[in-house]
Amino acid sequence: MSETTELAGLYSVIEESARLLDVACSRDKVWPILTAYEDVIPQSAIAFRAETSARRAGDFSCRFTMIPKGVDPYALALSNDLIAKTDHPAGVLSSEIAKRCPIDNYGVDFGVIGGFTKTFQFFPPDDMQQLSKLADIPSAPRALAENASFFARHGVDDKVCLTGIDYEHKTTNVYFRTPDGYLEPKTITAILREIEMPDPSEQLLKLGQEAGGFYVTLNWDSPKIQRICFSAMTSDPMEITGGQLDPKIEQLARNAPYSGAAVDRKFICYVASSPAGEYYKLLSFYRSQPEVLSLWHSYER
């Protein structure tokens, strides 16, 4: 199968999946991304994501992970005009992380309407990073250092699994692995109150107890944590969320294409808390390998 044929097939799958959520796929946005990453797509894990947040509820996202550590996904985005060069610290953060921390692999996110949005920097599962090392990076948001005591109190200041950089919204995500059994309802409630988020719903508490950690969203304009999100890998999104899924997310869970055997299918369910309230996301793996699921599972559980 030629690269062009493979890309055309993948585009059709993305278009079909977006249509499940009544999202019209923009070929002008998606095709340049596929061609920019065509050399790494054959080895990448591919997943689709839907969410209920106000800023991305009308889009449909695709994610490539397991991009080799020798490939700089942000540099590829720049060289292929997927994103404009910026003087904002977000533009150099990924390269500065790579200079100071061991990278296991990279990932990228893009929307079928919004285009290229994010990169991810995955650290080796057996070599999670110190928060202090990231906070010392010149381009890192000062909110990392400002909240160091919060992360230390919850025992995750030496358990950074991965980072994400959103170039569209100029934010960064930092993912932490919590000790097994740590995220009990009273602990989750205390965490949210400590960072001035609304008290959790029963659905958040249910999913949060299944999570292996949480991630926070920070920006460069405020010392506060903007959002916190709990996520868990599952083969049954309905069960892990108590049967309460947004209709569009449920449509993705039930009908999104999957390239493997149905019995092996996995999802990652997310619930986020922000000052404006809660919202939900679902990541549906389209193509994966045992080592990919093992990697994600080490972060999610």
PDB file of C-alpha atoms in Angstrom:
ATOM      1  CA  MET A   1       0.000   0.000   0.000  1.00  0.00           C
ATOM      2  CA  SER A   2       1.450   3.380  -0.984  1.00  0.00           C
ATOM      3  CA  GLU A   3       1.755   6.250   1.447  1.00  0.00           C
ATOM      4  CA  THR A   4      -0.781   8.215  -0.604  1.00  0.00           C
ATOM      5  CA  THR A   5      -3.287   5.366  -0.504  1.00  0.00           C
ATOM      6  CA  GLU A   6      -2.775   4.966   3.236  1.00  0.00           C
ATOM      7  CA  LEU A   7      -3.306   8.684   3.831  1.00  0.00           C
ATOM      8  CA  ALA A   8      -6.433   8.684   1.682  1.00  0.00           C
ATOM      9  CA  GLY A   9      -7.812   5.766   3.683  1.00  0.00           C
ATOM     10  CA  LEU A  10      -7.021   7.462   6.979  1.00  0.00           C
ATOM     11  CA  TYR A  11      -8.634  10.679   5.807  1.00  0.00           C
ATOM     12  CA  SER A  12     -11.807   8.732   4.953  1.00  0.00           C
ATOM     13  CA  VAL A  13     -11.840   7.192   8.435  1.00  0.00           C
ATOM     14  CA  ILE A  14     -11.400  10.611  10.076  1.00  0.00           C
ATOM     15  CA  GLU A  15     -14.145  12.090   7.904  1.00  0.00           C
ATOM     16  CA  GLU A  16     -16.492   9.206   8.713  1.00  0.00           C
ATOM     17  CA  SER A  17     -15.796   9.484  12.443  1.00  0.00           C
ATOM     18  CA  ALA A  18     -16.382  13.252  12.467  1.00  0.00           C
ATOM     19  CA  ARG A  19     -19.664  12.742  10.659  1.00  0.00           C
ATOM     20  CA  LEU A  20     -20.881  10.610  13.592  1.00  0.00           C
ATOM     21  CA  LEU A  21     -20.819  13.788  15.661  1.00  0.00           C
ATOM     22  CA  ASP A  22     -22.334  15.953  12.906  1.00  0.00           C
ATOM     23  CA  VAL A  23     -18.991  17.680  12.352  1.00  0.00           C
ATOM     24  CA  ALA A  24     -18.056  18.482   8.756  1.00  0.00           C
ATOM     25  CA  CYS A  25     -14.428  17.526   8.143  1.00  0.00           C
ATOM     26  CA  SER A  26     -12.379  20.230   6.421  1.00  0.00           C
ATOM     27  CA  ARG A  27     -10.044  18.618   3.892  1.00  0.00           C
ATOM     28  CA  ASP A  28      -8.127  21.895   3.652  1.00  0.00           C
ATOM     29  CA  LYS A  29      -7.301  21.583   7.365  1.00  0.00           C
ATOM     30  CA  VAL A  30      -6.761  17.842   7.669  1.00  0.00           C
ATOM     31  CA  TRP A  31      -4.918  16.826   4.488  1.00  0.00           C
ATOM     32  CA  PRO A  32      -1.883  19.115   5.044  1.00  0.00           C
ATOM     33  CA  ILE A  33      -1.506  17.636   8.544  1.00  0.00           C
ATOM     34  CA  LEU A  34      -1.615  14.081   7.235  1.00  0.00           C
ATOM     35  CA  THR A  35       1.007  14.830   4.594  1.00  0.00           C
ATOM     36  CA  ALA A  36       3.237  16.658   7.108  1.00  0.00           C
ATOM     37  CA  TYR A  37       3.320  13.565   9.364  1.00  0.00           C
ATOM     38  CA  GLU A  38       3.057  10.872   6.684  1.00  0.00           C
ATOM     39  CA  ASP A  39       6.479   9.427   7.527  1.00  0.00           C
ATOM     40  CA  VAL A  40       5.506   8.719  11.145  1.00  0.00           C
ATOM     41  CA  ILE A  41       1.817   7.848  10.731  1.00  0.00           C
ATOM     42  CA  PRO A  42       2.443   4.169   9.816  1.00  0.00           C
ATOM     43  CA  GLN A  43       4.088   3.588  13.230  1.00  0.00           C
ATOM     44  CA  SER A  44       1.791   5.899  15.215  1.00  0.00           C
ATOM     45  CA  ALA A  45      -1.124   5.077  17.434  1.00  0.00           C
ATOM     46  CA  ILE A  46      -4.216   6.920  16.218  1.00  0.00           C
ATOM     47  CA  ALA A  47      -7.110   8.046  18.385  1.00  0.00           C
ATOM     48  CA  PHE A  48     -10.159  10.269  18.048  1.00  0.00           C
ATOM     49  CA  ARG A  49     -11.523  12.637  20.686  1.00  0.00           C
ATOM     50  CA  ALA A  50     -14.784  14.420  21.370  1.00  0.00           C
ATOM     51  CA  GLU A  51     -15.540  16.756  24.249  1.00  0.00           C
ATOM     52  CA  THR A  52     -18.295  18.901  25.720  1.00  0.00           C
ATOM     53  CA  SER A  53     -16.235  22.015  26.498  1.00  0.00           C
ATOM     54  CA  ALA A  54     -17.543  25.246  24.994  1.00  0.00           C
ATOM     55  CA  ARG A  55     -14.391  25.914  22.987  1.00  0.00           C
ATOM     56  CA  ARG A  56     -14.109  22.519  21.285  1.00  0.00           C
ATOM     57  CA  ALA A  57     -17.601  21.026  21.423  1.00  0.00           C
ATOM     58  CA  GLY A  58     -18.138  21.868  17.748  1.00  0.00           C
ATOM     59  CA  ASP A  59     -14.899  20.255  16.544  1.00  0.00           C
ATOM     60  CA  PHE A  60     -13.646  16.683  16.312  1.00  0.00           C
ATOM     61  CA  SER A  61     -10.061  15.898  17.241  1.00  0.00           C
ATOM     62  CA  CYS A  62      -7.532  13.360  16.064  1.00  0.00           C
ATOM     63  CA  ARG A  63      -4.354  12.380  17.933  1.00  0.00           C
ATOM     64  CA  PHE A  64      -1.169  10.677  16.777  1.00  0.00           C
ATOM     65  CA  THR A  65       1.118   9.287  19.483  1.00  0.00           C
ATOM     66  CA  MET A  66       4.261   7.149  19.531  1.00  0.00           C
ATOM     67  CA  ILE A  67       6.001   9.657  17.246  1.00  0.00           C
ATOM     68  CA  PRO A  68       9.710   8.792  17.608  1.00  0.00           C
ATOM     69  CA  LYS A  69      11.684  10.978  19.990  1.00  0.00           C
ATOM     70  CA  GLY A  70      14.043  11.958  17.175  1.00  0.00           C
ATOM     71  CA  VAL A  71      11.202  13.704  15.334  1.00  0.00           C
ATOM     72  CA  ASP A  72      10.239  17.189  16.547  1.00  0.00           C
ATOM     73  CA  PRO A  73       6.480  17.439  15.881  1.00  0.00           C
ATOM     74  CA  TYR A  74       6.356  21.192  16.481  1.00  0.00           C
ATOM     75  CA  ALA A  75       9.186  21.816  14.030  1.00  0.00           C
ATOM     76  CA  LEU A  76       7.291  19.732  11.461  1.00  0.00           C
ATOM     77  CA  ALA A  77       4.182  21.825  12.045  1.00  0.00           C
ATOM     78  CA  LEU A  78       6.152  25.034  11.507  1.00  0.00           C
ATOM     79  CA  SER A  79       7.967  23.825   8.394  1.00  0.00           C
ATOM     80  CA  ASN A  80       4.691  22.705   6.834  1.00  0.00           C
ATOM     81  CA  ASP A  81       2.865  25.944   7.654  1.00  0.00           C
ATOM     82  CA  LEU A  82       0.406  24.194   9.952  1.00  0.00           C
ATOM     83  CA  ILE A  83       0.967  26.879  12.556  1.00  0.00           C
ATOM     84  CA  ALA A  84       2.491  30.349  12.556  1.00  0.00           C
ATOM     85  CA  LYS A  85       5.813  30.972  14.270  1.00  0.00           C
ATOM     86  CA  THR A  86       5.377  32.791  17.574  1.00  0.00           C
ATOM     87  CA  ASP A  87       7.514  34.698  20.049  1.00  0.00           C
ATOM     88  CA  HIS A  88       5.352  33.339  22.884  1.00  0.00           C
ATOM     89  CA  PRO A  89       7.143  30.988  25.321  1.00  0.00           C
ATOM     90  CA  ALA A  90       4.841  28.184  24.158  1.00  0.00           C
ATOM     91  CA  GLY A  91       6.810  28.114  20.923  1.00  0.00           C
ATOM     92  CA  VAL A  92      10.056  26.981  22.566  1.00  0.00           C
ATOM     93  CA  LEU A  93       8.752  24.997  25.531  1.00  0.00           C
ATOM     94  CA  SER A  94       8.776  21.591  23.819  1.00  0.00           C
ATOM     95  CA  SER A  95      12.386  21.934  22.670  1.00  0.00           C
ATOM     96  CA  GLU A  96      13.466  23.159  26.109  1.00  0.00           C
ATOM     97  CA  ILE A  97      11.745  20.197  27.766  1.00  0.00           C
ATOM     98  CA  ALA A  98      13.558  17.839  25.386  1.00  0.00           C
ATOM     99  CA  LYS A  99      16.921  19.378  26.327  1.00  0.00           C
ATOM    100  CA  ARG A 100      16.364  18.739  30.039  1.00  0.00           C
ATOM    101  CA  CYS A 101      14.178  15.638  30.246  1.00  0.00           C
ATOM    102  CA  PRO A 102      14.241  12.169  28.660  1.00  0.00           C
ATOM    103  CA  ILE A 103      11.602  11.871  25.927  1.00  0.00           C
ATOM    104  CA  ASP A 104      10.004   8.487  25.284  1.00  0.00           C
ATOM    105  CA  ASN A 105       7.877   9.659  22.353  1.00  0.00           C
ATOM    106  CA  TYR A 106       5.804  12.584  21.120  1.00  0.00           C
ATOM    107  CA  GLY A 107       2.203  13.152  20.149  1.00  0.00           C
ATOM    108  CA  VAL A 108       0.125  15.703  18.253  1.00  0.00           C
ATOM    109  CA  ASP A 109      -3.507  16.781  18.327  1.00  0.00           C
ATOM    110  CA  PHE A 110      -5.503  18.467  15.598  1.00  0.00           C
ATOM    111  CA  GLY A 111      -9.126  19.323  14.930  1.00  0.00           C
ATOM    112  CA  VAL A 112     -10.893  18.614  11.650  1.00  0.00           C
ATOM    113  CA  ILE A 113     -12.107  22.223  11.735  1.00  0.00           C
ATOM    114  CA  GLY A 114      -9.534  24.007  13.895  1.00  0.00           C
ATOM    115  CA  GLY A 115      -6.434  22.333  12.464  1.00  0.00           C
ATOM    116  CA  PHE A 116      -3.165  21.725  14.332  1.00  0.00           C
ATOM    117  CA  THR A 117      -3.447  22.540  18.048  1.00  0.00           C
ATOM    118  CA  LYS A 118      -1.127  20.624  20.394  1.00  0.00           C
ATOM    119  CA  THR A 119       2.001  18.600  20.931  1.00  0.00           C
ATOM    120  CA  PHE A 120       2.692  16.095  23.723  1.00  0.00           C
ATOM    121  CA  GLN A 121       5.994  15.133  25.334  1.00  0.00           C
ATOM    122  CA  PHE A 122       5.836  11.640  26.884  1.00  0.00           C
ATOM    123  CA  PHE A 123       8.438  10.706  29.494  1.00  0.00           C
ATOM    124  CA  PRO A 124       9.480   7.071  30.020  1.00  0.00           C
ATOM    125  CA  PRO A 125       6.995   5.355  32.374  1.00  0.00           C
ATOM    126  CA  ASP A 126       9.876   4.181  34.569  1.00  0.00           C
ATOM    127  CA  ASP A 127      11.472   7.629  34.639  1.00  0.00           C
ATOM    128  CA  MET A 128       8.810  10.100  35.675  1.00  0.00           C
ATOM    129  CA  GLN A 129      10.132  13.620  36.070  1.00  0.00           C
ATOM    130  CA  GLN A 130      10.513  16.042  38.946  1.00  0.00           C
ATOM    131  CA  LEU A 131       8.222  19.048  38.897  1.00  0.00           C
ATOM    132  CA  SER A 132      11.146  21.216  39.989  1.00  0.00           C
ATOM    133  CA  LYS A 133      13.059  20.318  36.819  1.00  0.00           C
ATOM    134  CA  LEU A 134      10.159  21.489  34.659  1.00  0.00           C
ATOM    135  CA  ALA A 135       9.563  24.606  36.762  1.00  0.00           C
ATOM    136  CA  ASP A 136      13.193  25.630  36.206  1.00  0.00           C
ATOM    137  CA  ILE A 137      12.767  25.678  32.436  1.00  0.00           C
ATOM    138  CA  PRO A 138      12.931  29.335  31.326  1.00  0.00           C
ATOM    139  CA  SER A 139       9.855  29.134  29.085  1.00  0.00           C
ATOM    140  CA  ALA A 140       7.674  27.234  31.595  1.00  0.00           C
ATOM    141  CA  PRO A 141       4.657  29.074  33.058  1.00  0.00           C
ATOM    142  CA  ARG A 142       5.420  30.512  36.501  1.00  0.00           C
ATOM    143  CA  ALA A 143       2.255  28.763  37.725  1.00  0.00           C
ATOM    144  CA  LEU A 144       4.270  25.531  37.907  1.00  0.00           C
ATOM    145  CA  ALA A 145       6.556  26.943  40.594  1.00  0.00           C
ATOM    146  CA  GLU A 146       3.717  28.906  42.224  1.00  0.00           C
ATOM    147  CA  ASN A 147       1.800  25.669  42.841  1.00  0.00           C
ATOM    148  CA  ALA A 148       4.755  23.494  43.851  1.00  0.00           C
ATOM    149  CA  SER A 149       3.497  23.115  47.418  1.00  0.00           C
ATOM    150  CA  PHE A 150       0.102  21.911  46.177  1.00  0.00           C
ATOM    151  CA  PHE A 151       1.691  19.176  44.051  1.00  0.00           C
ATOM    152  CA  ALA A 152       4.039  18.192  46.885  1.00  0.00           C
ATOM    153  CA  ARG A 153       1.173  17.904  49.381  1.00  0.00           C
ATOM    154  CA  HIS A 154      -0.506  15.396  47.103  1.00  0.00           C
ATOM    155  CA  GLY A 155       2.646  13.376  46.537  1.00  0.00           C
ATOM    156  CA  VAL A 156       2.986  13.986  42.799  1.00  0.00           C
ATOM    157  CA  ASP A 157       5.850  16.486  42.595  1.00  0.00           C
ATOM    158  CA  ASP A 158       8.177  13.710  41.422  1.00  0.00           C
ATOM    159  CA  LYS A 159       5.634  11.917  39.238  1.00  0.00           C
ATOM    160  CA  VAL A 160       5.268  13.971  36.059  1.00  0.00           C
ATOM    161  CA  CYS A 161       4.314  11.559  33.243  1.00  0.00           C
ATOM    162  CA  LEU A 162       3.942  13.856  30.266  1.00  0.00           C
ATOM    163  CA  THR A 163       3.292  17.396  29.181  1.00  0.00           C
ATOM    164  CA  GLY A 164       1.092  18.954  26.530  1.00  0.00           C
ATOM    165  CA  ILE A 165       1.348  22.349  24.846  1.00  0.00           C
ATOM    166  CA  ASP A 166      -1.696  24.021  23.286  1.00  0.00           C
ATOM    167  CA  TYR A 167      -0.429  26.554  20.757  1.00  0.00           C
ATOM    168  CA  GLU A 168      -3.885  27.845  19.894  1.00  0.00           C
ATOM    169  CA  HIS A 169      -4.899  28.804  23.426  1.00  0.00           C
ATOM    170  CA  LYS A 170      -1.367  29.343  24.808  1.00  0.00           C
ATOM    171  CA  THR A 171      -1.735  26.863  27.652  1.00  0.00           C
ATOM    172  CA  THR A 172       0.207  23.864  28.871  1.00  0.00           C
ATOM    173  CA  ASN A 173      -0.873  20.625  30.525  1.00  0.00           C
ATOM    174  CA  VAL A 174       1.166  18.736  33.104  1.00  0.00           C
ATOM    175  CA  TYR A 175       0.134  15.131  33.843  1.00  0.00           C
ATOM    176  CA  PHE A 176       0.779  13.561  37.249  1.00  0.00           C
ATOM    177  CA  ARG A 177       0.587   9.930  38.389  1.00  0.00           C
ATOM    178  CA  THR A 178      -0.985   9.512  41.825  1.00  0.00           C
ATOM    179  CA  PRO A 179      -0.347   6.657  44.266  1.00  0.00           C
ATOM    180  CA  ASP A 180      -2.711   3.690  43.839  1.00  0.00           C
ATOM    181  CA  GLY A 181      -5.968   4.237  45.696  1.00  0.00           C
ATOM    182  CA  TYR A 182      -5.190   7.872  46.426  1.00  0.00           C
ATOM    183  CA  LEU A 183      -8.085   9.474  44.568  1.00  0.00           C
ATOM    184  CA  GLU A 184     -10.891   8.734  46.996  1.00  0.00           C
ATOM    185  CA  PRO A 185     -13.977  11.005  46.962  1.00  0.00           C
ATOM    186  CA  LYS A 186     -12.871  13.008  49.987  1.00  0.00           C
ATOM    187  CA  THR A 187      -9.415  13.531  48.469  1.00  0.00           C
ATOM    188  CA  ILE A 188     -10.826  14.629  45.111  1.00  0.00           C
ATOM    189  CA  THR A 189     -13.166  17.060  46.850  1.00  0.00           C
ATOM    190  CA  ALA A 190     -10.300  18.464  48.915  1.00  0.00           C
ATOM    191  CA  ILE A 191      -8.129  18.866  45.792  1.00  0.00           C
ATOM    192  CA  LEU A 192     -10.842  20.804  43.985  1.00  0.00           C
ATOM    193  CA  ARG A 193     -11.548  23.075  46.935  1.00  0.00           C
ATOM    194  CA  GLU A 194      -7.859  23.745  47.418  1.00  0.00           C
ATOM    195  CA  ILE A 195      -7.530  25.127  43.893  1.00  0.00           C
ATOM    196  CA  GLU A 196     -10.870  26.940  44.067  1.00  0.00           C
ATOM    197  CA  MET A 197     -12.857  24.707  41.719  1.00  0.00           C
ATOM    198  CA  PRO A 198     -16.554  23.835  42.220  1.00  0.00           C
ATOM    199  CA  ASP A 199     -17.413  20.845  44.386  1.00  0.00           C
ATOM    200  CA  PRO A 200     -17.471  17.666  42.271  1.00  0.00           C
ATOM    201  CA  SER A 201     -20.524  15.944  40.862  1.00  0.00           C
ATOM    202  CA  GLU A 202     -21.148  12.284  41.625  1.00  0.00           C
ATOM    203  CA  GLN A 203     -20.079  11.472  38.070  1.00  0.00           C
ATOM    204  CA  LEU A 204     -16.740  13.220  38.549  1.00  0.00           C
ATOM    205  CA  LEU A 205     -16.163  11.346  41.808  1.00  0.00           C
ATOM    206  CA  LYS A 206     -17.022   8.018  40.176  1.00  0.00           C
ATOM    207  CA  LEU A 207     -14.653   8.498  37.263  1.00  0.00           C
ATOM    208  CA  GLY A 208     -11.986  10.147  39.428  1.00  0.00           C
ATOM    209  CA  GLN A 209     -11.751   7.067  41.661  1.00  0.00           C
ATOM    210  CA  GLU A 210     -10.834   5.006  38.595  1.00  0.00           C
ATOM    211  CA  ALA A 211      -8.158   7.461  37.486  1.00  0.00           C
ATOM    212  CA  GLY A 212      -4.471   6.863  37.993  1.00  0.00           C
ATOM    213  CA  GLY A 213      -3.724  10.553  38.265  1.00  0.00           C
ATOM    214  CA  PHE A 214      -4.730  13.971  37.067  1.00  0.00           C
ATOM    215  CA  TYR A 215      -3.490  16.735  34.855  1.00  0.00           C
ATOM    216  CA  VAL A 216      -3.666  20.474  35.248  1.00  0.00           C
ATOM    217  CA  THR A 217      -3.947  23.260  32.692  1.00  0.00           C
ATOM    218  CA  LEU A 218      -1.795  26.338  33.203  1.00  0.00           C
ATOM    219  CA  ASN A 219      -1.214  29.516  31.230  1.00  0.00           C
ATOM    220  CA  TRP A 220       1.467  32.174  31.190  1.00  0.00           C
ATOM    221  CA  ASP A 221      -0.798  34.986  32.418  1.00  0.00           C
ATOM    222  CA  SER A 222      -1.839  33.748  35.851  1.00  0.00           C
ATOM    223  CA  PRO A 223      -0.287  31.862  38.784  1.00  0.00           C
ATOM    224  CA  LYS A 224      -3.529  29.887  39.227  1.00  0.00           C
ATOM    225  CA  ILE A 225      -4.383  26.408  37.987  1.00  0.00           C
ATOM    226  CA  GLN A 226      -6.917  26.994  35.228  1.00  0.00           C
ATOM    227  CA  ARG A 227      -8.414  23.485  35.053  1.00  0.00           C
ATOM    228  CA  ILE A 228      -7.872  20.041  36.479  1.00  0.00           C
ATOM    229  CA  CYS A 229      -8.807  16.822  34.724  1.00  0.00           C
ATOM    230  CA  PHE A 230      -9.084  13.201  35.851  1.00  0.00           C
ATOM    231  CA  SER A 231      -8.830  10.409  33.275  1.00  0.00           C
ATOM    232  CA  ALA A 232      -9.032   6.639  33.227  1.00  0.00           C
ATOM    233  CA  MET A 233      -8.583   3.935  30.602  1.00  0.00           C
ATOM    234  CA  THR A 234     -11.552   1.621  30.131  1.00  0.00           C
ATOM    235  CA  SER A 235     -13.147  -0.820  27.720  1.00  0.00           C
ATOM    236  CA  ASP A 236     -16.626   0.402  28.736  1.00  0.00           C
ATOM    237  CA  PRO A 237     -17.158   4.181  28.887  1.00  0.00           C
ATOM    238  CA  MET A 238     -20.788   3.744  29.893  1.00  0.00           C
ATOM    239  CA  GLU A 239     -19.861   1.720  32.968  1.00  0.00           C
ATOM    240  CA  ILE A 240     -17.062   3.961  34.176  1.00  0.00           C
ATOM    241  CA  THR A 241     -19.209   7.086  33.895  1.00  0.00           C
ATOM    242  CA  GLY A 242     -22.297   5.601  35.474  1.00  0.00           C
ATOM    243  CA  GLY A 243     -24.120   5.423  32.159  1.00  0.00           C
ATOM    244  CA  GLN A 244     -24.178   9.205  31.802  1.00  0.00           C
ATOM    245  CA  LEU A 245     -22.531  10.269  28.575  1.00  0.00           C
ATOM    246  CA  ASP A 246     -23.236  13.302  26.443  1.00  0.00           C
ATOM    247  CA  PRO A 247     -25.164  12.059  23.361  1.00  0.00           C
ATOM    248  CA  LYS A 248     -22.367  12.963  20.951  1.00  0.00           C
ATOM    249  CA  ILE A 249     -19.724  11.324  23.116  1.00  0.00           C
ATOM    250  CA  GLU A 250     -21.894   8.242  23.426  1.00  0.00           C
ATOM    251  CA  GLN A 251     -22.170   8.165  19.646  1.00  0.00           C
ATOM    252  CA  LEU A 252     -18.384   8.100  19.393  1.00  0.00           C
ATOM    253  CA  ALA A 253     -18.127   5.379  22.046  1.00  0.00           C
ATOM    254  CA  ARG A 254     -20.612   3.138  20.289  1.00  0.00           C
ATOM    255  CA  ASN A 255     -19.841   3.701  16.637  1.00  0.00           C
ATOM    256  CA  ALA A 256     -16.361   5.116  16.005  1.00  0.00           C
ATOM    257  CA  PRO A 257     -14.283   2.950  13.630  1.00  0.00           C
ATOM    258  CA  TYR A 258     -11.718   0.639  15.176  1.00  0.00           C
ATOM    259  CA  SER A 259      -9.018  -1.211  13.254  1.00  0.00           C
ATOM    260  CA  GLY A 260      -8.487  -4.087  15.700  1.00  0.00           C
ATOM    261  CA  ALA A 261     -10.561  -6.817  17.326  1.00  0.00           C
ATOM    262  CA  ALA A 262     -13.549  -5.373  19.206  1.00  0.00           C
ATOM    263  CA  VAL A 263     -12.633  -7.281  22.354  1.00  0.00           C
ATOM    264  CA  ASP A 264      -9.360  -5.336  22.575  1.00  0.00           C
ATOM    265  CA  ARG A 265     -10.903  -1.905  22.141  1.00  0.00           C
ATOM    266  CA  LYS A 266      -9.926   0.756  24.682  1.00  0.00           C
ATOM    267  CA  PHE A 267     -11.043   4.277  25.523  1.00  0.00           C
ATOM    268  CA  ILE A 268      -9.851   7.006  27.837  1.00  0.00           C
ATOM    269  CA  CYS A 269     -12.600   8.870  29.668  1.00  0.00           C
ATOM    270  CA  TYR A 270     -11.901  12.352  31.036  1.00  0.00           C
ATOM    271  CA  VAL A 271     -13.765  14.680  33.355  1.00  0.00           C
ATOM    272  CA  ALA A 272     -12.445  18.210  33.822  1.00  0.00           C
ATOM    273  CA  SER A 273     -13.265  20.814  36.440  1.00  0.00           C
ATOM    274  CA  SER A 274     -12.916  24.542  35.821  1.00  0.00           C
ATOM    275  CA  PRO A 275     -14.354  27.647  37.482  1.00  0.00           C
ATOM    276  CA  ALA A 276     -17.142  27.501  34.871  1.00  0.00           C
ATOM    277  CA  GLY A 277     -18.075  23.917  35.807  1.00  0.00           C
ATOM    278  CA  GLU A 278     -17.377  20.382  34.586  1.00  0.00           C
ATOM    279  CA  TYR A 279     -17.015  18.995  31.107  1.00  0.00           C
ATOM    280  CA  TYR A 280     -16.238  15.598  29.632  1.00  0.00           C
ATOM    281  CA  LYS A 281     -14.030  14.107  26.945  1.00  0.00           C
ATOM    282  CA  LEU A 282     -13.654  10.688  25.377  1.00  0.00           C
ATOM    283  CA  LEU A 283     -10.601   9.388  23.534  1.00  0.00           C
ATOM    284  CA  SER A 284     -11.375   6.428  21.283  1.00  0.00           C
ATOM    285  CA  PHE A 285      -8.398   4.458  19.981  1.00  0.00           C
ATOM    286  CA  TYR A 286      -8.673   3.717  16.271  1.00  0.00           C
ATOM    287  CA  ARG A 287      -5.301   2.032  15.821  1.00  0.00           C
ATOM    288  CA  SER A 288      -3.039   0.916  18.589  1.00  0.00           C
ATOM    289  CA  GLN A 289      -0.544  -1.739  19.597  1.00  0.00           C
ATOM    290  CA  PRO A 290      -0.051  -3.584  22.896  1.00  0.00           C
ATOM    291  CA  GLU A 291       2.925  -1.387  23.779  1.00  0.00           C
ATOM    292  CA  VAL A 292       0.845   1.750  23.198  1.00  0.00           C
ATOM    293  CA  LEU A 293      -1.935   0.588  25.478  1.00  0.00           C
ATOM    294  CA  SER A 294       0.639  -0.478  28.044  1.00  0.00           C
ATOM    295  CA  LEU A 295       2.189   2.995  27.917  1.00  0.00           C
ATOM    296  CA  TRP A 296      -1.138   4.769  28.313  1.00  0.00           C
ATOM    297  CA  HIS A 297      -2.247   2.324  30.991  1.00  0.00           C
ATOM    298  CA  SER A 298       0.859   3.117  33.021  1.00  0.00           C
ATOM    299  CA  TYR A 299      -0.235   6.768  33.029  1.00  0.00           C
ATOM    300  CA  GLU A 300      -3.974   6.242  33.464  1.00  0.00           C
ATOM    301  CA  ARG A 301      -3.959   3.603  36.207  1.00  0.00           C
TER     302      ARG A 301
END
